[in-house]
XYZ file of C-alpha atoms in Angstrom:
655
model
C 75.426 11.786 -8.147
C 73.992 11.071 -11.935
C 77.753 9.277 -12.217
C 76.953 7.198 -9.109
C 73.018 6.182 -10.031
C 74.792 5.274 -13.355
C 77.089 2.601 -11.748
C 74.380 1.540 -9.442
C 71.448 0.741 -12.202
C 73.650 -0.563 -15.469
C 71.638 -0.120 -18.545
C 69.151 -3.478 -19.190
C 67.233 -4.271 -22.214
C 63.929 -2.255 -21.635
C 60.907 -2.743 -24.234
C 58.238 0.501 -24.949
C 54.680 0.346 -22.479
C 53.255 0.243 -25.876
C 52.899 -3.882 -25.369
C 51.227 -3.450 -22.650
C 48.619 -1.990 -24.239
C 46.985 -5.214 -24.386
C 45.880 -4.309 -20.767
C 43.900 -1.295 -22.059
C 41.897 -3.302 -24.628
C 40.159 -5.705 -21.714
C 39.786 -2.129 -19.600
C 37.716 -1.371 -22.358
C 35.999 -4.408 -23.445
C 34.389 -4.182 -19.843
C 33.694 -0.737 -20.064
C 32.041 -1.107 -23.598
C 30.254 -4.748 -22.330
C 28.660 -2.452 -19.481
C 27.579 -0.018 -21.338
C 25.955 -1.878 -23.858
C 24.236 -4.174 -21.293
C 23.366 -0.901 -19.516
C 21.906 0.755 -22.468
C 20.188 -2.261 -23.662
C 18.046 -2.786 -18.977
C 17.468 1.565 -19.548
C 15.797 0.440 -23.251
C 14.032 -2.440 -21.300
C 13.543 -0.645 -18.390
C 12.041 2.246 -20.988
C 9.743 0.614 -22.728
C 8.184 -1.562 -19.623
C 7.158 1.592 -17.692
C 5.800 2.633 -20.586
C 3.736 -0.320 -21.404
C 2.379 -0.395 -18.147
C 1.249 3.814 -18.825
C -0.287 2.981 -21.145
C -2.013 -0.529 -19.348
C -2.754 2.227 -16.517
C -4.590 4.906 -18.544
C -6.801 2.569 -20.480
C -7.267 0.523 -17.431
C -8.723 3.962 -16.477
C -10.664 4.179 -19.494
C -12.700 1.068 -19.341
C -13.543 1.887 -15.640
C -14.739 5.253 -16.835
C -16.452 3.780 -19.471
C -18.221 1.117 -17.212
C -18.921 3.748 -14.485
C -20.695 5.683 -17.361
C -22.885 2.495 -18.180
C -23.770 2.308 -15.075
C -24.969 5.939 -14.165
C -26.406 6.306 -18.102
C -28.555 3.646 -17.703
C -29.369 4.332 -14.007
C -29.819 8.117 -14.183
C -31.764 7.546 -17.586
C -34.403 4.985 -15.316
C -34.870 7.039 -12.508
C -35.738 10.386 -14.574
C -38.252 8.051 -16.734
C -40.193 7.814 -13.594
C -39.465 11.340 -12.216
C -41.077 12.244 -15.922
C -44.853 9.814 -15.352
C -47.366 12.553 -15.008
C -50.068 10.180 -13.116
C -49.124 6.983 -11.460
C -46.524 9.051 -9.093
C -47.733 12.301 -7.745
C -49.823 10.135 -6.085
C -48.814 8.564 -2.642
C -49.700 4.825 -2.437
C -51.532 2.481 -2.395
C -52.907 4.614 -5.291
C -52.339 3.419 -8.702
C -50.403 0.822 -7.060
C -50.976 -1.366 -10.131
C -49.198 1.156 -12.560
C -46.513 2.127 -10.358
C -45.473 -1.513 -9.877
C -45.465 -2.369 -13.736
C -43.444 1.020 -14.571
C -40.956 0.464 -12.154
C -41.111 -3.973 -12.931
C -39.577 -3.076 -16.714
C -37.290 -0.703 -15.275
C -35.436 -3.000 -12.754
C -35.562 -5.990 -15.259
C -33.314 -4.491 -16.898
C -31.354 -2.962 -15.235
C -29.906 -5.699 -13.651
C -27.118 -3.846 -11.411
C -30.237 -2.312 -9.875
C -30.438 -2.619 -6.611
C -33.760 -1.944 -6.213
C -36.120 1.466 -6.671
C -38.097 3.904 -4.701
C -40.254 6.612 -4.571
C -40.204 9.202 -1.453
C -43.226 11.158 -0.688
C -43.652 14.293 1.525
C -45.968 12.491 4.094
C -43.861 9.638 5.150
C -45.199 6.763 2.725
C -42.564 4.911 0.404
C -42.815 2.843 -2.170
C -40.256 0.315 -3.589
C -39.273 -2.423 -5.682
C -36.506 -5.220 -5.099
C -34.865 -7.635 -7.408
C -34.666 -10.898 -5.421
C -32.191 -12.177 -7.334
C -29.466 -11.096 -4.048
C -30.192 -13.829 -1.485
C -30.221 -11.027 1.444
C -33.516 -9.657 -0.270
C -34.820 -13.208 -0.026
C -33.680 -13.760 3.365
C -34.609 -10.104 5.054
C -38.001 -10.818 3.598
C -38.833 -13.796 3.502
C -39.224 -14.282 0.367
C -42.125 -17.567 -0.628
C -40.631 -19.705 -3.726
C -41.589 -18.777 -7.050
C -40.977 -14.718 -5.873
C -38.703 -12.868 -8.523
C -39.572 -9.416 -7.389
C -40.846 -7.907 -4.218
C -43.224 -4.254 -3.190
C -42.294 -3.012 -0.378
C -45.424 -0.051 0.335
C -45.708 2.258 3.945
C -48.401 3.306 3.763
C -50.978 5.429 5.440
C -54.971 4.104 5.673
C -58.163 6.275 6.224
C -57.014 7.170 9.316
C -53.280 8.104 8.701
C -51.692 4.891 10.801
C -48.662 3.769 9.544
C -49.520 0.610 6.833
C -46.407 -1.404 6.077
C -47.628 -4.164 3.371
C -45.082 -6.579 1.009
C -46.114 -7.445 -2.551
C -44.426 -10.945 -3.538
C -43.941 -11.400 -7.437
C -42.996 -13.902 -9.918
C -41.602 -14.112 -13.022
C -44.759 -12.830 -15.502
C -45.385 -10.094 -13.050
C -48.375 -11.599 -11.066
C -48.815 -11.111 -8.015
C -48.719 -14.254 -5.769
C -48.741 -13.235 -1.909
C -49.316 -10.252 0.127
C -47.635 -10.131 3.830
C -47.996 -7.400 6.525
C -45.426 -5.793 8.808
C -44.361 -3.878 11.547
C -44.088 -0.043 10.999
C -40.854 0.648 11.414
C -40.606 4.683 11.757
C -38.810 4.613 8.962
C -39.278 8.008 7.191
C -38.138 8.714 3.264
C -37.425 12.564 3.902
C -34.509 11.875 6.707
C -32.816 9.960 4.129
C -29.576 11.967 2.239
C -30.728 10.694 -1.378
C -34.603 12.657 -0.793
C -32.459 15.225 0.859
C -29.984 15.578 -1.933
C -32.891 15.658 -4.308
C -35.725 17.453 -3.752
C -36.973 20.430 -5.410
C -33.959 19.618 -7.717
C -33.716 19.328 -11.356
C -31.084 16.961 -12.736
C -30.852 13.713 -11.334
C -27.777 13.516 -8.179
C -25.327 11.154 -6.683
C -25.698 9.374 -3.677
C -22.746 7.430 -1.305
C -21.284 5.107 -1.677
C -23.544 3.021 1.035
C -22.886 -0.488 2.216
C -26.886 -1.109 1.403
C -28.594 -1.792 4.282
C -30.728 -5.512 3.632
C -27.453 -6.728 1.881
C -24.549 -5.861 2.642
C -24.106 -4.551 -0.651
C -21.202 -1.392 -1.555
C -23.682 0.913 -3.645
C -24.664 4.146 -4.281
C -27.935 6.435 -5.097
C -28.720 8.385 -8.158
C -32.313 10.165 -7.205
C -34.465 13.206 -8.854
C -37.454 15.300 -7.750
C -40.414 14.103 -9.927
C -40.959 16.672 -12.296
C -44.609 17.624 -11.675
C -43.959 17.687 -7.446
C -40.530 18.979 -6.162
C -41.296 16.753 -2.965
C -41.558 13.892 -4.485
C -38.033 11.913 -4.738
C -37.444 9.166 -7.042
C -33.696 7.198 -6.292
C -32.052 3.842 -7.889
C -29.607 1.929 -5.826
C -26.909 1.074 -7.437
C -24.567 -2.336 -6.870
C -20.734 -1.252 -7.509
C -19.705 -5.337 -7.329
C -19.080 -5.072 -11.083
C -16.547 -2.276 -10.325
C -15.274 -3.978 -6.859
C -14.723 -7.437 -9.291
C -13.186 -5.398 -12.242
C -10.549 -3.585 -9.888
C -9.163 -6.634 -8.608
C -9.407 -8.635 -12.062
C -7.943 -6.455 -14.223
C -4.138 -6.126 -12.834
C -1.109 -5.675 -14.289
C 1.197 -7.543 -12.039
C 0.235 -9.963 -9.448
C 0.917 -7.161 -6.437
C -0.483 -4.593 -8.125
C -3.407 -2.443 -7.065
C -6.207 0.129 -7.627
C -8.568 1.874 -5.818
C -10.192 4.827 -5.805
C -10.157 7.605 -3.286
C -12.715 10.924 -2.313
C -11.851 14.548 -2.015
C -9.752 14.259 0.432
C -7.790 11.240 0.068
C -9.712 8.028 1.798
C -10.470 5.447 0.016
C -14.351 4.047 -1.440
C -13.580 1.390 -3.263
C -10.282 -1.318 -3.041
C -8.787 -4.124 -5.469
C -7.866 -6.378 -3.220
C -10.999 -8.264 -1.293
C -9.002 -8.174 2.342
C -8.456 -4.453 1.854
C -12.861 -3.927 0.831
C -13.261 -5.948 4.270
C -11.601 -3.238 6.066
C -12.654 -0.067 4.600
C -16.393 -1.609 5.766
C -16.058 -2.410 7.954
C -14.081 0.473 9.455
C -17.778 2.364 9.118
C -21.194 3.107 10.483
C -24.041 1.224 9.496
C -25.637 3.676 7.198
C -22.478 5.656 6.948
C -20.993 6.582 3.776
C -17.305 4.502 2.824
C -15.005 7.158 3.866
C -13.216 6.305 6.618
C -9.464 5.979 6.679
C -7.576 2.641 6.029
C -4.030 2.670 7.498
C -2.319 1.466 4.042
C 0.970 3.050 3.555
C 0.227 3.069 -0.037
C -2.669 5.286 0.647
C -1.183 7.157 3.227
C 1.995 8.107 0.885
C -0.247 9.418 -2.027
C -3.107 10.749 -0.190
C -0.330 12.935 1.843
C 1.684 13.896 -1.321
C -0.726 13.556 -4.479
C 1.644 13.067 -7.640
C 0.450 14.706 -10.567
C -3.056 13.937 -12.508
C -2.500 11.393 -15.449
C 1.249 11.508 -14.828
C 3.336 8.551 -13.649
C 4.467 8.598 -10.922
C 7.292 6.398 -8.415
C 5.778 6.244 -4.984
C 8.048 5.076 -2.473
C 6.948 3.052 0.571
C 9.057 1.250 2.945
C 11.497 -1.001 0.917
C 9.618 -0.772 -2.364
C 8.829 1.450 -5.352
C 5.413 1.614 -7.314
C 4.948 3.457 -10.267
C 1.135 5.009 -9.699
C -0.993 6.939 -12.060
C -3.875 8.980 -10.280
C -7.076 10.283 -12.422
C -9.843 11.572 -11.949
C -12.701 10.456 -12.140
C -15.032 13.867 -14.158
C -17.102 12.439 -16.828
C -19.160 9.368 -15.114
C -22.381 10.725 -12.483
C -21.479 8.206 -10.295
C -18.004 8.608 -8.115
C -17.924 12.247 -10.069
C -15.043 14.192 -8.372
C -12.727 11.216 -6.724
C -9.744 9.460 -8.156
C -8.824 6.502 -9.452
C -5.661 5.196 -8.492
C -3.311 2.950 -10.346
C -0.493 1.105 -8.454
C 2.074 -1.335 -9.979
C 5.836 -2.663 -7.886
C 8.281 -1.320 -10.380
C 10.238 -4.552 -9.419
C 7.252 -7.017 -10.792
C 7.242 -4.269 -13.592
C 10.916 -5.133 -13.954
C 11.085 -8.336 -13.969
C 11.804 -8.739 -17.819
C 14.063 -6.464 -18.019
C 15.892 -7.968 -15.012
C 16.496 -11.338 -16.310
C 17.845 -9.460 -19.805
C 20.173 -8.238 -17.663
C 21.368 -11.047 -15.990
C 21.745 -12.685 -19.344
C 23.569 -9.917 -20.429
C 25.696 -9.647 -17.872
C 26.115 -13.491 -17.680
C 27.638 -13.676 -21.018
C 29.572 -10.185 -20.389
C 30.575 -11.472 -17.658
C 32.228 -14.575 -19.337
C 33.835 -12.103 -22.322
C 35.971 -10.022 -19.520
C 36.838 -13.031 -17.183
C 38.579 -14.515 -20.656
C 39.901 -11.576 -21.514
C 41.294 -10.922 -17.841
C 42.999 -13.916 -18.025
C 44.623 -13.419 -20.910
C 45.931 -10.081 -19.536
C 47.170 -11.845 -16.513
C 50.793 -13.259 -17.586
C 51.006 -9.792 -18.566
C 50.312 -8.043 -16.231
C 52.675 -9.987 -13.532
C 55.601 -8.573 -15.663
C 55.233 -4.525 -14.171
C 52.687 -5.367 -11.414
C 56.150 -6.307 -9.463
C 57.965 -3.588 -10.072
C 55.376 -1.353 -9.515
C 54.766 -1.948 -5.866
C 58.019 -1.056 -5.625
C 58.015 1.740 -6.533
C 54.539 2.590 -4.620
C 56.475 1.378 -1.392
C 59.240 2.877 -2.542
C 56.751 6.657 -2.758
C 55.062 5.627 0.094
C 58.947 5.748 1.750
C 58.929 9.309 0.655
C 55.550 10.418 1.587
C 56.501 8.839 5.643
C 59.887 11.300 4.743
C 62.023 8.050 4.696
C 65.385 8.989 3.213
C 67.098 6.341 4.608
C 65.917 3.577 1.562
C 67.884 3.560 -1.723
C 65.265 3.377 -4.496
C 66.443 0.648 -5.988
C 63.536 -1.330 -8.996
C 65.012 -2.231 -12.016
C 62.699 -3.470 -15.345
C 62.372 -3.840 -18.498
C 59.958 -1.382 -19.284
C 61.349 2.172 -19.956
C 58.734 4.144 -18.646
C 59.535 2.106 -15.348
C 63.058 2.490 -15.453
C 62.753 5.495 -16.492
C 60.376 6.587 -12.788
C 62.966 4.894 -10.909
C 65.606 7.172 -12.020
C 63.266 9.788 -11.105
C 61.938 9.052 -7.913
C 65.595 8.877 -7.111
C 66.431 12.575 -8.224
C 63.431 13.534 -6.331
C 64.537 11.173 -2.939
C 67.723 13.937 -2.861
C 65.512 16.871 -3.193
C 62.875 15.982 -0.657
C 65.786 14.703 1.812
C 67.541 18.065 1.058
C 64.330 20.425 1.348
C 63.163 18.434 4.580
C 66.582 19.814 6.394
C 64.796 23.389 6.258
C 60.820 22.024 7.140
C 59.702 20.825 10.203
C 59.499 17.189 8.978
C 56.923 16.850 11.563
C 54.484 19.504 10.145
C 54.533 18.581 6.750
C 53.812 14.297 7.997
C 51.156 15.090 9.559
C 49.496 17.553 7.669
C 49.575 15.201 4.577
C 47.610 13.054 6.912
C 45.145 14.807 7.922
C 44.873 16.191 4.225
C 44.982 19.942 5.339
C 47.939 21.030 3.000
C 45.852 21.766 -0.404
C 46.790 25.365 -1.104
C 45.835 28.905 0.646
C 42.940 28.724 2.460
C 42.286 28.628 6.512
C 39.466 27.733 9.019
C 38.606 27.869 12.744
C 39.660 25.164 14.633
C 39.471 25.197 18.396
C 43.422 24.591 19.470
C 45.732 24.422 22.016
C 49.089 26.616 21.355
C 52.160 26.944 22.916
C 55.203 29.513 23.287
C 58.246 29.028 24.735
C 61.185 32.453 24.843
C 64.543 32.258 26.918
C 64.861 34.659 29.659
C 67.538 37.194 29.293
C 68.654 35.814 25.593
C 70.040 38.833 24.342
C 72.265 38.788 26.589
C 73.521 35.284 26.263
C 74.283 35.663 22.777
C 76.012 39.373 23.097
C 78.483 37.014 26.174
C 78.799 33.711 23.326
C 80.295 33.697 19.640
C 77.503 33.181 16.845
C 79.215 29.401 16.320
C 78.262 28.545 19.983
C 74.990 30.372 19.941
C 74.262 27.664 17.030
C 75.147 24.865 19.022
C 73.291 25.545 22.033
C 70.406 26.561 20.289
C 70.395 22.914 18.241
C 69.794 21.213 21.180
C 67.683 23.404 22.418
C 65.430 23.346 19.790
C 66.238 19.396 19.573
C 64.443 18.505 23.001
C 61.665 20.698 21.869
C 60.905 19.432 18.608
C 61.487 15.474 20.271
C 58.943 16.146 22.838
C 56.102 17.877 21.112
C 56.288 14.763 18.728
C 56.132 12.365 21.835
C 52.851 14.405 22.998
C 50.883 14.647 19.604
C 51.709 18.427 19.462
C 53.513 19.962 16.243
C 56.067 22.083 16.147
C 54.513 25.244 13.288
C 57.914 27.952 13.997
C 60.721 28.785 15.363
C 61.113 32.115 15.767
C 65.063 33.026 16.916
C 64.959 31.081 20.788
C 61.337 31.046 20.418
C 59.310 28.213 19.621
C 55.291 28.051 18.245
C 53.808 24.347 18.916
C 50.729 23.733 18.509
C 48.194 20.874 19.616
C 44.385 20.277 17.707
C 45.815 20.493 14.223
C 46.680 19.881 11.955
C 46.043 16.220 13.573
C 42.716 16.047 15.740
C 43.341 15.783 19.458
C 40.413 15.561 21.992
C 42.823 15.834 24.583
C 45.183 18.573 23.109
C 45.134 21.295 26.135
C 46.066 18.010 28.767
C 48.742 17.624 25.632
C 49.931 20.562 25.813
C 50.830 20.653 29.504
C 52.247 17.464 29.286
C 54.614 18.534 26.993
C 55.854 21.518 29.057
C 56.310 19.892 32.043
C 58.192 17.395 30.202
C 60.172 20.101 28.187
C 61.072 21.338 31.868
C 62.293 18.832 32.984
C 64.230 17.421 30.263
C 65.976 21.057 30.246
C 67.080 20.394 33.891
C 69.520 17.676 32.666
C 70.728 20.423 29.491
C 71.497 22.804 31.958
C 73.083 20.782 33.792
C 75.652 19.848 30.661
C 75.245 23.668 30.141
C 76.585 24.445 33.389
C 79.166 21.551 33.471
C 80.959 22.834 30.337
C 80.818 26.599 31.893
C 78.035 27.346 28.503
C 74.297 29.284 30.644
C 72.009 27.415 31.549
C 69.008 28.311 29.540
C 65.915 29.423 31.776
C 62.715 29.594 29.846
C 59.161 30.725 30.419
C 55.981 28.982 28.870
C 52.505 30.395 27.937
C 49.176 28.006 26.888
C 46.080 28.802 25.950
C 43.566 27.011 24.847
C 40.634 28.652 22.018
C 39.434 28.980 18.296
C 41.960 30.160 16.135
C 42.140 30.775 12.587
C 44.392 27.462 11.074
C 46.204 27.244 7.503
C 48.304 27.153 4.798
C 48.539 31.320 4.337
C 51.295 33.422 2.260
C 52.425 33.860 -1.443
C 51.641 31.383 -4.393
C 55.206 29.906 -4.396
C 56.194 30.103 -0.069
C 53.297 29.264 1.918
C 53.548 28.548 5.565
C 51.187 26.455 7.764
C 50.100 28.547 10.701
C 47.408 30.156 12.943
C 45.996 33.402 13.668
C 44.307 35.093 16.071
C 43.354 36.048 20.008
C 44.089 32.234 20.896
C 48.155 32.906 19.614
C 48.258 36.044 20.927
C 47.057 35.061 24.829
C 49.627 32.594 24.633
C 52.698 34.666 23.935
C 51.369 37.257 26.502
C 51.321 34.757 28.733
C 54.590 32.587 28.198
C 55.720 36.913 28.713
C 53.654 37.522 32.251
C 55.583 34.132 33.971
C 58.226 37.713 34.722
C 55.722 38.702 36.767
C 54.458 35.957 38.781
C 57.792 34.430 39.168
C 56.656 31.083 37.412
C 57.653 28.946 34.884
C 54.554 27.158 33.145
C 51.364 29.762 33.113
C 47.896 28.665 31.227
C 44.779 30.520 31.224
C 41.188 28.783 32.326
C 40.503 28.043 29.320
C 43.118 25.211 29.462
C 42.185 24.380 33.057
C 38.589 24.135 32.001
C 39.629 21.496 29.885
C 41.868 18.816 31.991
C 42.096 20.184 35.589
C 41.473 16.338 36.264
C 44.912 14.961 35.214
C 46.518 18.012 35.822
C 47.793 20.261 38.593
C 47.178 23.595 39.041
C 47.743 26.798 41.077
C 45.664 29.854 40.709
C 46.728 33.333 40.628
C 44.044 35.545 39.683
C 42.806 37.194 37.406
C 45.399 39.196 35.290
C 44.789 42.088 32.283
C 46.510 40.457 29.320
C 48.423 43.302 27.042
C 46.466 43.863 24.182
C 43.128 42.295 25.450
C 39.531 44.471 26.793
C 39.033 41.710 29.522
C 41.199 39.672 32.207
C 41.747 35.697 31.912
C 41.998 33.840 34.479
C 45.535 32.396 34.785
C 47.110 29.686 36.542
C 50.740 28.039 37.414
C 50.609 24.506 35.583
C 52.313 22.505 38.839
C 52.190 18.267 37.448
C 50.614 16.008 35.642
C 48.415 13.692 37.395
C 44.834 13.688 38.520
C 46.240 15.698 42.086
C 43.958 18.019 43.959
C 44.532 21.786 42.932
C 46.680 23.602 45.132
C 45.338 27.633 46.507
C 47.197 29.963 45.186
C 49.672 31.668 47.047
C 49.109 35.212 47.415
C 51.949 36.538 48.447
C 53.648 35.524 45.209
C 50.659 36.508 42.611
C 51.441 39.848 41.073
C 49.669 42.622 38.351
C 50.391 42.060 34.838
C 52.058 44.105 32.469
């Protein structure tokens, strides 16, 4: 064989594969370029995220500072009024001018305060409001020139409620007074009063929507030092906080909001969202209505760790989120501020740099690839031919010789090695079922010693009285007859999508649904048995004409779970199936002699293909080696024919 190969492939000029390393350089250039671009993008991305985290924490710090200023100014004013010994220990109208002077001075110094007021245990009430807000001017119908309004809910000498509104100009001089109908307002019923009565320190209440102005605000209230039943309160307008949240954004799509202790939104940077929050509540109730916002819901259900930047996926968008508890300021204490920025917007600069890097790298790589195409063409043709030859070997096609001449030493050597492998595999294939190998390779199940549970249909056959036939004929005749007999099985099993697992003397063990999946495995096994039986009739006619014995074959078919896989020693594996399913198929084959049948199947087979195969029920029988009885059937024909009723005269008892 060596000599014939040399005659067929004369010596030709070859060259080392080292000359083709230029192609490897192109690949290396691609890898290096991609690595550098990737590293640069990673650095840009990390820097952008780090900058965003720093800006988010700085933003939260500024917010806390603003809340601290609001809390400090307001609580200082309330504490001051709560410490005044004489003026505020008596209800209005007593010492009215002293009350006005002190509260006017405080409210003029604190533009963020909507109003400051005092509630008394007898139901009287005293309030100074800043008329700079148009809503207050409209609600009180303030005259031109009024800068402050004093609302007083008093009681006359008979104890009847009297409501008055005094208007003061910029100098604090009263120039108008108006009386109004009592509303039944009682400060003792208000949350700010109930939260602070008999207390010692200022307490916050809210956030609320202010009843008159509709603004978002909170109340800081404190009991008077001289009488715990007298409570002083100041309404803080949170417009500066909402404006701050909506104004200072990291990117166009960034949002920031404040959540209460249970994760409900209180303040939001998006004005539209803020309007939804305000509209979702009842008047005078705290602004704590939950909103149908995916980002808020995601954070509420899965709170990120406080103070650390986290990534939160909302739909098809990812946000960088920092959640920080508000613990220092009196206002909104115990709430959480959330700052969220879309990752795609944070990565805009990094993405631009990435595209530029990819463009430059791509141009360099294209030039290198074009330069290498000519060199690659020298070897691709030979490689394609070798690949086609290898594919034919995989399909166990040995008819086409492998002839791929090449100037590349390694390819030429590989060509000779593949020819030798082809000859070796051809010889080996004579002793291994070719179809079993092909199907195993297609299914990917030939990977060493391994087994798994698999539903299969097993078929066992046996030639009746084969021992006597072997004794009466020469071994050469027996081998010749068996070879033609097994050819019938090999061709028919393959035609019906089955696999012959083993020839055992005169017996055949075939299987369906492994190694190749087959949803109709039970049907195909029955059709195969019927087809073999039909072909054996012609085979036996030829045997009879030659004066040779007929082969009377019995079949057993069973469907069930078996352990399927490759078993054996390291150097010698066998693909097979084991377990009760295989044993039952073998027992059914032997039970044919008790019923005078040729093809016997179990109830499990019938259950899968009764609509396309005709069966004759034979009743129940006890298979040897099994504790439970089997429903057994004779396989009669292929096709959706009505099931034949059992002929009791032909049924017997299983051995």
